[in-house]
PDB file of C-alpha atoms in Angstrom:
ATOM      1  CA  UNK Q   1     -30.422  -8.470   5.309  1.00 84.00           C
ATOM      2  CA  UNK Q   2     -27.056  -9.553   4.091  1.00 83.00           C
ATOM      3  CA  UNK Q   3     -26.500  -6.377   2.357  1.00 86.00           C
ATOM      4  CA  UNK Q   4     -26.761  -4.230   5.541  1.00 90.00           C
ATOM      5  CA  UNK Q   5     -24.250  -7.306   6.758  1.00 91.00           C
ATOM      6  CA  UNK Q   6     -21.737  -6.164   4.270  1.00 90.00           C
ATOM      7  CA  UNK Q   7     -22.323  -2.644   4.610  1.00 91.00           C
ATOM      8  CA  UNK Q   8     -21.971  -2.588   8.555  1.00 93.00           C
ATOM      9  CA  UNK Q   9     -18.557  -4.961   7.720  1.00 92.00           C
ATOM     10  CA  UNK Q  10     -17.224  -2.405   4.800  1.00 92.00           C
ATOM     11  CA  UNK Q  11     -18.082   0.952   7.436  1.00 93.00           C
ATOM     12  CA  UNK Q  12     -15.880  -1.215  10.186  1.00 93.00           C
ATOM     13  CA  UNK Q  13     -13.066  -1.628   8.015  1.00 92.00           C
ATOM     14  CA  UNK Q  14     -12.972   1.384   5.842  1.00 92.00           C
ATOM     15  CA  UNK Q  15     -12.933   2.450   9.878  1.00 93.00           C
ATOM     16  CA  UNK Q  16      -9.862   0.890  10.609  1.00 93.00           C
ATOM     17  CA  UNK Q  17      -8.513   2.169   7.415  1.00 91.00           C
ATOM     18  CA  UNK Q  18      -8.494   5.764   7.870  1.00 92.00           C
ATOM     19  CA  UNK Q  19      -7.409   4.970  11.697  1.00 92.00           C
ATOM     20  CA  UNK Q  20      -4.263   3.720  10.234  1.00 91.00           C
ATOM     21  CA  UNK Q  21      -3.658   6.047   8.260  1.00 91.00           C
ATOM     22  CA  UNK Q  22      -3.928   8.773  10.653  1.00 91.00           C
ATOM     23  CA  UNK Q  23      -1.866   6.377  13.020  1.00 89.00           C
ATOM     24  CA  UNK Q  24       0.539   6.619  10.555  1.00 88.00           C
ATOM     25  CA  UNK Q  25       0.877  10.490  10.183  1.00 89.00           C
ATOM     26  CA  UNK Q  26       0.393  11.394  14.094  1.00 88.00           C
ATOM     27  CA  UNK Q  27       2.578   8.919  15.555  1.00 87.00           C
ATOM     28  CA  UNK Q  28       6.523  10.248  16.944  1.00 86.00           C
ATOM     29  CA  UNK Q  29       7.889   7.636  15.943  1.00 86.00           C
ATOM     30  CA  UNK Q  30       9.025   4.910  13.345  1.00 87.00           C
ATOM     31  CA  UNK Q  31       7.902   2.292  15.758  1.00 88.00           C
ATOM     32  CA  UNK Q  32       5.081   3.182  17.263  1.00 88.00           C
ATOM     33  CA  UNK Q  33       3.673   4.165  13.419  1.00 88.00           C
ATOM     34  CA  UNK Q  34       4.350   0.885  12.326  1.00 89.00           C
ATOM     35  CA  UNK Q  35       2.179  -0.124  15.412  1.00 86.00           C
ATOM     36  CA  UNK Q  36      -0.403   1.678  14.475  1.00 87.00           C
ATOM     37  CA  UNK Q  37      -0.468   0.677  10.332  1.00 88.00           C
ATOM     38  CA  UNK Q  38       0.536  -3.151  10.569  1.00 88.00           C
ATOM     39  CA  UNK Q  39      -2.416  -4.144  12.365  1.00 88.00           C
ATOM     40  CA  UNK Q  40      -4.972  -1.555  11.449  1.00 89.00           C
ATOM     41  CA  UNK Q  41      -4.326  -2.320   7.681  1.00 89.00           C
ATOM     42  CA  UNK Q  42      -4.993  -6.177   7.901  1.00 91.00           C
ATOM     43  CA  UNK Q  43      -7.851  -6.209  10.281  1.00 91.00           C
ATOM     44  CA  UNK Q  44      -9.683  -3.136   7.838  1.00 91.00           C
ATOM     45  CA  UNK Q  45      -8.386  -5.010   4.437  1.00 91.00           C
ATOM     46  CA  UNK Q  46      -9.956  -7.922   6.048  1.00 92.00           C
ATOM     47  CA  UNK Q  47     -13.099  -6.550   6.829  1.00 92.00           C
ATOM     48  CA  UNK Q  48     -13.633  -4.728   3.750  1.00 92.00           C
ATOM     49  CA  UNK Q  49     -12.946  -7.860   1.330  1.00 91.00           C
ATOM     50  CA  UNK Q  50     -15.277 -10.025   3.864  1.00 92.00           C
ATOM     51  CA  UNK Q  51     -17.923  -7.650   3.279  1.00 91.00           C
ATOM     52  CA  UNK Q  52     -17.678  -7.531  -0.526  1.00 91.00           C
ATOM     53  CA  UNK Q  53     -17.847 -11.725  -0.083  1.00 91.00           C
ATOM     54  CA  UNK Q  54     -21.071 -10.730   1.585  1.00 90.00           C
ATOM     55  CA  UNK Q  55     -22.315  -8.824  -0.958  1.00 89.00           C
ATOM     56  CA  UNK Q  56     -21.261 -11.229  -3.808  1.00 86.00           C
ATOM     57  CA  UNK Q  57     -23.217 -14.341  -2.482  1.00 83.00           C
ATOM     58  CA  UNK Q  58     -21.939 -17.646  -3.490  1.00 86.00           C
ATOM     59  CA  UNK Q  59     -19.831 -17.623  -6.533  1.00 87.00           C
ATOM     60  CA  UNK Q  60     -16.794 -17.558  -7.976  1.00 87.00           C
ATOM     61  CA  UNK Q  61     -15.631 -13.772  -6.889  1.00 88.00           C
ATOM     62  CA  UNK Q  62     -15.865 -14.454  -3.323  1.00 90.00           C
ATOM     63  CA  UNK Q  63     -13.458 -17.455  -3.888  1.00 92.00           C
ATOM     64  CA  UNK Q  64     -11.011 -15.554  -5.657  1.00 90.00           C
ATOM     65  CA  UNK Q  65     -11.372 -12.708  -2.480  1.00 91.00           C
ATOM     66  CA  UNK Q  66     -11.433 -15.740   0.025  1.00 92.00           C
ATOM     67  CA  UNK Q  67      -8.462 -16.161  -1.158  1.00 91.00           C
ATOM     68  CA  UNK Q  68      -6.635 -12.712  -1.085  1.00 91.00           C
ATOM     69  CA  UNK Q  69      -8.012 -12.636   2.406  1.00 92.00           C
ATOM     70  CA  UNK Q  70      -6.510 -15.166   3.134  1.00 93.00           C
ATOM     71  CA  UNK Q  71      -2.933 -13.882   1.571  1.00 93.00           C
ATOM     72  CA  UNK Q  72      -3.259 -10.817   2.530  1.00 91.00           C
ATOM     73  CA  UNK Q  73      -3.438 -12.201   6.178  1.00 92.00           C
ATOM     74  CA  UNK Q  74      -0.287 -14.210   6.135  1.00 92.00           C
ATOM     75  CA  UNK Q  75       1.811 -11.711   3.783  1.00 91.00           C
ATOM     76  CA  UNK Q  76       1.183  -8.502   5.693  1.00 91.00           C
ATOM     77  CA  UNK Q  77       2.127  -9.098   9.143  1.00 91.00           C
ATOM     78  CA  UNK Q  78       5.375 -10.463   7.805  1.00 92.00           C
ATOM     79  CA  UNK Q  79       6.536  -8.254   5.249  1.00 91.00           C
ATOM     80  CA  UNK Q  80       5.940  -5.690   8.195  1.00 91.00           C
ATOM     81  CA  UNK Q  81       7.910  -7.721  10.332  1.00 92.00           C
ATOM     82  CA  UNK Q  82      10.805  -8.048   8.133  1.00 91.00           C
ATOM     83  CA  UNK Q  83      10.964  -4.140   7.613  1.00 90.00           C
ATOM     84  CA  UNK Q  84      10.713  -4.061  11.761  1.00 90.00           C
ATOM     85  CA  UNK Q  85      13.862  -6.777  11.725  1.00 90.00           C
ATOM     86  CA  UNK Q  86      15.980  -4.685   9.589  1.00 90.00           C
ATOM     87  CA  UNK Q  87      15.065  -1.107  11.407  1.00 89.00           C
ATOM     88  CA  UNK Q  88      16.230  -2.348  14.562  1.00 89.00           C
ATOM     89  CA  UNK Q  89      19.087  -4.219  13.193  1.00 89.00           C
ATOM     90  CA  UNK Q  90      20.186  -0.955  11.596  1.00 86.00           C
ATOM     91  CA  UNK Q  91      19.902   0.841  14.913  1.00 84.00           C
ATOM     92  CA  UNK Q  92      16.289   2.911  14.763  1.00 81.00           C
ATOM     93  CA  UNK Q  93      16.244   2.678  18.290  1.00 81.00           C
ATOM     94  CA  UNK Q  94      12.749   2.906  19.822  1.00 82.00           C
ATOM     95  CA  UNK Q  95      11.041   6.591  20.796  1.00 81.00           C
ATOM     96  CA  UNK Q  96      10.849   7.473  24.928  1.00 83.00           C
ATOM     97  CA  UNK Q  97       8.443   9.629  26.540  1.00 83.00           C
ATOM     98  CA  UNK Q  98       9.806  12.525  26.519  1.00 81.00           C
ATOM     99  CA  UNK Q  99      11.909  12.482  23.455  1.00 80.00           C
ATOM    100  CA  UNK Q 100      11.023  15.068  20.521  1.00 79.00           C
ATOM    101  CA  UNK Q 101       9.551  13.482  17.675  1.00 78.00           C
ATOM    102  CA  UNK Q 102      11.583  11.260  15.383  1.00 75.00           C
TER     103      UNK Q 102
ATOM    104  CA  UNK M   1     -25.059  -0.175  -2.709  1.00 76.00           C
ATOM    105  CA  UNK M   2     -23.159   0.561  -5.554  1.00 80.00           C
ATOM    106  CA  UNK M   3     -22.804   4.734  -4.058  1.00 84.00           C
ATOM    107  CA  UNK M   4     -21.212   2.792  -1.251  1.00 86.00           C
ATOM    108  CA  UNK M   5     -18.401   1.500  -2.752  1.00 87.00           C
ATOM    109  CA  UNK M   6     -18.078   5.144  -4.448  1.00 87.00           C
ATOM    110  CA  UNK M   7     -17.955   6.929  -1.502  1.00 90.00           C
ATOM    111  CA  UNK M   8     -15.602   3.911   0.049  1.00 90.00           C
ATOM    112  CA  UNK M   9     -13.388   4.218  -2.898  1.00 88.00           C
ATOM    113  CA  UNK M  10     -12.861   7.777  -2.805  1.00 87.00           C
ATOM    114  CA  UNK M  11     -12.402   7.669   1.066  1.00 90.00           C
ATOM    115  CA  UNK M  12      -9.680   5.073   0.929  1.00 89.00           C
ATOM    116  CA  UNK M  13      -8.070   7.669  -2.019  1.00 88.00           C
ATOM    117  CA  UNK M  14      -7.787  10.256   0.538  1.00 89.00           C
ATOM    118  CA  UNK M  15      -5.842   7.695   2.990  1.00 90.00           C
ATOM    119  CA  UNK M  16      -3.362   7.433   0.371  1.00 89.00           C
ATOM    120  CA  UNK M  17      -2.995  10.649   0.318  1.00 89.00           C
ATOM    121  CA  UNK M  18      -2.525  10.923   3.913  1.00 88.00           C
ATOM    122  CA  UNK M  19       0.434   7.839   3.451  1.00 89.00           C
ATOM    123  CA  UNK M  20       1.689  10.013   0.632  1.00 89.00           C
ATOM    124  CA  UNK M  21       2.547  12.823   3.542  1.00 89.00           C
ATOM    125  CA  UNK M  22       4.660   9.847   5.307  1.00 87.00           C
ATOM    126  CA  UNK M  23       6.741   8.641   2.120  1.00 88.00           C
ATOM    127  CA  UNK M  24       7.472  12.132   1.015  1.00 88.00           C
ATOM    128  CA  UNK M  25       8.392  13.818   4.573  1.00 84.00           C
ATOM    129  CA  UNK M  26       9.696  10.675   6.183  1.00 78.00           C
ATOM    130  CA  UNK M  27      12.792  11.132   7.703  1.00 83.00           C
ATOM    131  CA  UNK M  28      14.181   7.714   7.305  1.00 83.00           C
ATOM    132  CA  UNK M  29      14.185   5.141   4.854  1.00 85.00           C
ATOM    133  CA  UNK M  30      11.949   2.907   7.182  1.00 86.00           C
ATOM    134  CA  UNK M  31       8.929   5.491   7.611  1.00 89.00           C
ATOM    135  CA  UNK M  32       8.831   5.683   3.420  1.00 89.00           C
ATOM    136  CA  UNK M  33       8.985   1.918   3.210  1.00 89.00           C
ATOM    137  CA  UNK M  34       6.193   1.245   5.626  1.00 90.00           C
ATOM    138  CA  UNK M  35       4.290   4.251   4.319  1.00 91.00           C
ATOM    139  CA  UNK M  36       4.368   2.247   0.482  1.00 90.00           C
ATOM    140  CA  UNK M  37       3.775  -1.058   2.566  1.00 91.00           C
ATOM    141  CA  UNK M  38       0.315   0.576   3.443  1.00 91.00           C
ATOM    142  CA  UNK M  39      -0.337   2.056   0.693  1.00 90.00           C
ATOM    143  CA  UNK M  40      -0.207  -0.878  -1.209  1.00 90.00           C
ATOM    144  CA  UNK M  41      -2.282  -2.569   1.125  1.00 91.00           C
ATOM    145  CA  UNK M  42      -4.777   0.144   0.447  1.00 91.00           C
ATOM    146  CA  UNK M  43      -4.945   0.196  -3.037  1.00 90.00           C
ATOM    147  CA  UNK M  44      -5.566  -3.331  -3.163  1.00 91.00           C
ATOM    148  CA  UNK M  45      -9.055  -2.809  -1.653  1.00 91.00           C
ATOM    149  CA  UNK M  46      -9.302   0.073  -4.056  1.00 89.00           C
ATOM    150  CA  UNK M  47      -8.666  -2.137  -7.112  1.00 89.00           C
ATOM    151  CA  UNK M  48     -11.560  -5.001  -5.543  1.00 91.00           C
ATOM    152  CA  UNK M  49     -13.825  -2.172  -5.213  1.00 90.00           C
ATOM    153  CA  UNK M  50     -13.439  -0.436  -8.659  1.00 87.00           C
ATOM    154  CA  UNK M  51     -13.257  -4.481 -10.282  1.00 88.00           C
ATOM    155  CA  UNK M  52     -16.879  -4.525  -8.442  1.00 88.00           C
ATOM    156  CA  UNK M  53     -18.177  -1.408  -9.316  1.00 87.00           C
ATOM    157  CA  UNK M  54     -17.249  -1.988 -13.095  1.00 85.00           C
ATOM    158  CA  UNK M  55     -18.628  -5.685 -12.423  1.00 85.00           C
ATOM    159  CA  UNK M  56     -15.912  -7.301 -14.353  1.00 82.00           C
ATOM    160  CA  UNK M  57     -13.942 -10.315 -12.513  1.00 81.00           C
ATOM    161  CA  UNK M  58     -10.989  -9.587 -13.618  1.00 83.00           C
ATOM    162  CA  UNK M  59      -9.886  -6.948 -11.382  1.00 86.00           C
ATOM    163  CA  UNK M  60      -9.523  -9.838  -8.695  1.00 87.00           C
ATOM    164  CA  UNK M  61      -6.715 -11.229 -10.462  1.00 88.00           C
ATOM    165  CA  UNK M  62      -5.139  -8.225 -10.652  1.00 87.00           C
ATOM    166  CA  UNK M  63      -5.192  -7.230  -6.900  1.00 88.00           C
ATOM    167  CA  UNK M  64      -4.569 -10.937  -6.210  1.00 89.00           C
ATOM    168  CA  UNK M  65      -0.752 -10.578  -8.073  1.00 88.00           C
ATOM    169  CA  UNK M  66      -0.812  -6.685  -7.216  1.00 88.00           C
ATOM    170  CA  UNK M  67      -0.744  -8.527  -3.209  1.00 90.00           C
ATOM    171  CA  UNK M  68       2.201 -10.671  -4.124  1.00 90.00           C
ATOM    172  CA  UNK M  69       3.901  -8.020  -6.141  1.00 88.00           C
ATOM    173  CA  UNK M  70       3.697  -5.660  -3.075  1.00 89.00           C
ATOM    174  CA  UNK M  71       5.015  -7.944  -0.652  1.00 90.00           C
ATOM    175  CA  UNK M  72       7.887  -9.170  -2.888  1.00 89.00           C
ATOM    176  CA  UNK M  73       9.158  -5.942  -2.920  1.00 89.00           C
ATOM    177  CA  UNK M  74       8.808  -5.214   0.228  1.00 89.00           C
ATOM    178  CA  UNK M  75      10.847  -8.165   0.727  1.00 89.00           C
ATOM    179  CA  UNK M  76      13.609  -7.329  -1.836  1.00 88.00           C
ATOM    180  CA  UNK M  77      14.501  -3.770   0.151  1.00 88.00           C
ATOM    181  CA  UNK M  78      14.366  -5.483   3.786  1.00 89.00           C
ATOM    182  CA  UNK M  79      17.004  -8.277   2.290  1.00 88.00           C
ATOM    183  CA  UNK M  80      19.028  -5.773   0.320  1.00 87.00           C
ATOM    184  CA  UNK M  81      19.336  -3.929   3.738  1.00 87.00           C
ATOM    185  CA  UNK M  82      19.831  -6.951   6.426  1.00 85.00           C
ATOM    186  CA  UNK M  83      22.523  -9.007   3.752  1.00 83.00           C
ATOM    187  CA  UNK M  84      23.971  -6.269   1.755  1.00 78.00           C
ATOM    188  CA  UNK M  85      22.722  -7.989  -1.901  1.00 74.00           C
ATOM    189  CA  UNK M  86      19.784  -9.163  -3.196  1.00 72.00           C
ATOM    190  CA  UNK M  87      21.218 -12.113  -5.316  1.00 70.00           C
TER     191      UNK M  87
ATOM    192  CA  UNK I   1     -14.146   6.151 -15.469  1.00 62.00           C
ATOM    193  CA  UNK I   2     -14.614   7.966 -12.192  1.00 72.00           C
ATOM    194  CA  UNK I   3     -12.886  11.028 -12.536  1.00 78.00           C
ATOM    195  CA  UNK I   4     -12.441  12.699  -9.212  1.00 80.00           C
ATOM    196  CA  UNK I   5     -10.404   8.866  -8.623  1.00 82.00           C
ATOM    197  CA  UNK I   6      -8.222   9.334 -11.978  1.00 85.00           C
ATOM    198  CA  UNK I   7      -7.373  12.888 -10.991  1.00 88.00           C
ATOM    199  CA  UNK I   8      -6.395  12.237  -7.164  1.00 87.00           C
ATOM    200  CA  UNK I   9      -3.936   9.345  -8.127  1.00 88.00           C
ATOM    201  CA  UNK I  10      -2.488  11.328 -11.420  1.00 91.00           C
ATOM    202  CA  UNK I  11      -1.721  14.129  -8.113  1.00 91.00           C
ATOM    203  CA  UNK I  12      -0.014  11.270  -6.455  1.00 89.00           C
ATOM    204  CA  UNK I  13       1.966  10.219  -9.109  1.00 90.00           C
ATOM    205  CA  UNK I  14       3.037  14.179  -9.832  1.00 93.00           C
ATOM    206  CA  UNK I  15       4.007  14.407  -6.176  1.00 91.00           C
ATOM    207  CA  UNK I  16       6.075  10.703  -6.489  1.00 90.00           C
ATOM    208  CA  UNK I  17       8.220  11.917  -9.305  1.00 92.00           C
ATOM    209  CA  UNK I  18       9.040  15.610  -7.918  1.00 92.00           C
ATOM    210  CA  UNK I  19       9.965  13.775  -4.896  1.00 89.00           C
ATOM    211  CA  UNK I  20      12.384  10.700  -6.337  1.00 88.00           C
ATOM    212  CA  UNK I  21      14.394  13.249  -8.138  1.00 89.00           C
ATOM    213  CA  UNK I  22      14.858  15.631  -5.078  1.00 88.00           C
ATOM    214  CA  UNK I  23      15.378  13.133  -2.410  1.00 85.00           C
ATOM    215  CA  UNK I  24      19.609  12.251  -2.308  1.00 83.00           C
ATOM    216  CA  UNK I  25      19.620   8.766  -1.441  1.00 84.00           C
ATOM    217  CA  UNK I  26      19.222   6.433  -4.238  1.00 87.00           C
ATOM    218  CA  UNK I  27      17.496   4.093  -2.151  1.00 87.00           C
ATOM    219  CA  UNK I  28      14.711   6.361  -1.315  1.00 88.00           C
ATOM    220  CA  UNK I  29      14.039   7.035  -4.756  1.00 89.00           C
ATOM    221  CA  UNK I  30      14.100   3.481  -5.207  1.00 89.00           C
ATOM    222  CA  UNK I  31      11.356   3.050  -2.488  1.00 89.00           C
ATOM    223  CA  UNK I  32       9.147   6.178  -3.605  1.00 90.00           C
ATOM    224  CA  UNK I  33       9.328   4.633  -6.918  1.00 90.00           C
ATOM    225  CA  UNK I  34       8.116   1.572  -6.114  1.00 89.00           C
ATOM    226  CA  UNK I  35       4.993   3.606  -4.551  1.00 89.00           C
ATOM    227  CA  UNK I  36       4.753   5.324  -7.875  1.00 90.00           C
ATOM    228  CA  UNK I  37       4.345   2.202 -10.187  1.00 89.00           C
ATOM    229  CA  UNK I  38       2.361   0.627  -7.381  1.00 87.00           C
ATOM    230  CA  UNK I  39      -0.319   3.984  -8.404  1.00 88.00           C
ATOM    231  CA  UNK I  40       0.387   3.503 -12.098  1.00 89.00           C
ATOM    232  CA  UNK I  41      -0.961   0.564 -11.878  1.00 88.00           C
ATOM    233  CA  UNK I  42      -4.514   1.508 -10.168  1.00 87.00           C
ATOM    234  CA  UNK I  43      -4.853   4.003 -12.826  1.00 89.00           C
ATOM    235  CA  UNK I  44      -4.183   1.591 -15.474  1.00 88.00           C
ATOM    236  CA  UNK I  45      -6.782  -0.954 -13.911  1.00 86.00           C
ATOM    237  CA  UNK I  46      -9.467   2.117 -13.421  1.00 83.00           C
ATOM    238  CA  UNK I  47      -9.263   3.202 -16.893  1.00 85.00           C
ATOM    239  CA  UNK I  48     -10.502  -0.327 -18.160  1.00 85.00           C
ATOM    240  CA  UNK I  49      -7.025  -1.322 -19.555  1.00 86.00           C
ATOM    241  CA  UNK I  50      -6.771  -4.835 -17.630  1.00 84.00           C
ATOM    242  CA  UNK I  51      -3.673  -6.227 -19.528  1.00 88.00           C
ATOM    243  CA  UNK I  52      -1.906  -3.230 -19.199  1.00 90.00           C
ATOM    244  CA  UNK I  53      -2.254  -2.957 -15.443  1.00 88.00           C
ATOM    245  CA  UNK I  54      -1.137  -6.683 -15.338  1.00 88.00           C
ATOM    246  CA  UNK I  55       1.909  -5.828 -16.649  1.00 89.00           C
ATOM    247  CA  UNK I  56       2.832  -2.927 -14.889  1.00 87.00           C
ATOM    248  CA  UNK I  57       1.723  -4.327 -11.726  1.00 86.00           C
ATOM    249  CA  UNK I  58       4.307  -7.221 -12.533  1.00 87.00           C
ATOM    250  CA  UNK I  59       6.863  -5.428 -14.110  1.00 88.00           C
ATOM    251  CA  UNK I  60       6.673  -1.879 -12.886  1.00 84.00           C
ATOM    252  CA  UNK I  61       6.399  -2.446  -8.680  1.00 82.00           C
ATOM    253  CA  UNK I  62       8.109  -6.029  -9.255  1.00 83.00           C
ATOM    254  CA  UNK I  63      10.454  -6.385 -11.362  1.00 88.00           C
ATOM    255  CA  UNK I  64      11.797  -2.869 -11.296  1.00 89.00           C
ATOM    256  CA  UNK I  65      11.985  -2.202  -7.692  1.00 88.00           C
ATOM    257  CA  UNK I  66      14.438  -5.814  -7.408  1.00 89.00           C
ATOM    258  CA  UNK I  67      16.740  -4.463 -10.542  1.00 90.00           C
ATOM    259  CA  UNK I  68      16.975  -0.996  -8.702  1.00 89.00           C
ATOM    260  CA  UNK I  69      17.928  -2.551  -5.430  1.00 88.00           C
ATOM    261  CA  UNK I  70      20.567  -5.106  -7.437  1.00 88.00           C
ATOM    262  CA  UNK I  71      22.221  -2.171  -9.256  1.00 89.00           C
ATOM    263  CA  UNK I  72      22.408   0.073  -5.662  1.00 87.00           C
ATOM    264  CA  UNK I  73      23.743  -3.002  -4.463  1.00 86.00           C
ATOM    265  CA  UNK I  74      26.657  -3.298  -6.534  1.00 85.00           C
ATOM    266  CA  UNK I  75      27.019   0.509  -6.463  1.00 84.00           C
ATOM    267  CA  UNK I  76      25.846   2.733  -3.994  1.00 74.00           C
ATOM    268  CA  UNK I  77      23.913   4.548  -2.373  1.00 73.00           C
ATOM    269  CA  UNK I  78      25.216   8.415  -2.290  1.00 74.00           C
ATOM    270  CA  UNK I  79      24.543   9.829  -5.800  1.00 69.00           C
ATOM    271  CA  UNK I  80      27.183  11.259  -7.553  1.00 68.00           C
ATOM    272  CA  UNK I  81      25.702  14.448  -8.648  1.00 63.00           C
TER     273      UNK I  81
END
């Protein structure tokens, strides 16, 4: 039972993965593609390494990945935030309907 | 379950490869630098899953300072750009 | 050793290099670099060499990528040739 658990929770994420990255490619511009990554990355990464803790049971691994969930949760969203700070500080200014792609 | 994390693993190669298209055609420096944010991001599931399918431990440490590494980098290029110098 | 993996990321890194030597601004070399030791270090970790990819995940997408971005600092970023 818990292994179809962590399989339906690694298909989810490894969903959000590839929607990312196809976010990433079809996307006109620099903001809206960092839309699309930032938050698709963490929710899949999280889903993915929740799944594996699944998996695992109860034992030292699923620490360790409890862990770089954890991490990974508070270090994406601002290292993608600090990239966003400095785009817009250096004048990437945001894509308008109409525009061609940037 | 261990054909799973195959087939997982090789999917989550070919999203690199999609991010590769970004950091190699993107116009500006921001595209490449979120492109390598993500595919960091990726690869860190990649090295949990290969550290599982090999069943050694060890690969958890890896991704765990691979995760730091990434962001501190990250870091470094956004300060070099806002302040002008790292140090 | 799973080698459809070892032979999709040894394509990355190919595509990596070509591209850090043609692109013109030093600091996106600096940034597809970073990507390019961030790979070396999977394929390090894949191949059963755990100190190795230790290091190079320290040094190589750490330590490297800072150094780079200190020297274009105190340079610059248009390359001479």
């Amino acid at each position: 039972m818990l292994n179809t658990l962590a399989l339906i929770f690694i298909v989810i994420g490894l969903f959000f993965m590839i929607v990312g990255a196809i976010g990433l490619i079809r996307f006109p511009d620099f903001y809206t593609r960092v839309h699309a990554t930032g938050k698709c990355d963490t929710l899949g990464e999280g889903m993915m390494l929740f799944g594996i803790i699944l998996y695992e049971g109860m034992n030292l691994i699923s620490v360790k990945i409890l862990l770089l969930v954890i991490f990974i949760f508070v270090t994406s969203p601002t290292a993608v935030h600090a990239i966003l700070n400095v785009a817009y500080t250096h004048g990437v200014e945001p894509w308008k309907k109409g525009d061609e792609r940037r | 379950m261990i054909d799973i994390f195959h087939a997982s693993v090789i999917i989550l190669i070919l999203t690199v490869f999609i991010c590769l298209y970004r950091v190699l055609a993107g116009p500006g420096w921001e595209n490449r630098l979120i492109a390598v944010n993500t595919i960091g991001t990726k690869t860190i599931v990649v090295l949990v899953l290969v550290g599982l399918i090999y069943e050694r431990p060890l690969f958890l440490d890896i991704s765990i300072a691979y995760a730091m590494i990434n962001f501190i980098s990250t870091l470094a290029i956004a300060k070099y750009l806002r302040r002008g110098c790292v140090c | 050793m799973i080698w459809e993996l070892d032979f999709a990321l040894l394509l990355f890194m190919i595509f990596c290099a070509i591209a850090a030597i043609t692109v013109r601004d030093l600091l996106h070399a600096t940034i597809i670099l970073s990507a390019y030791s961030l790979i070396m270090a999977v394929i390090w970790s894949e191949m059963n060499a755990v100190d190795v990819a230790f290091t190079e995940a320290a040094v190589g997408a750490g330590i490297t990528t800072v150094l780079f971005i200190a020297a274009i600092a105190r340079t610059g970023r248009r390359s001479s040739d």
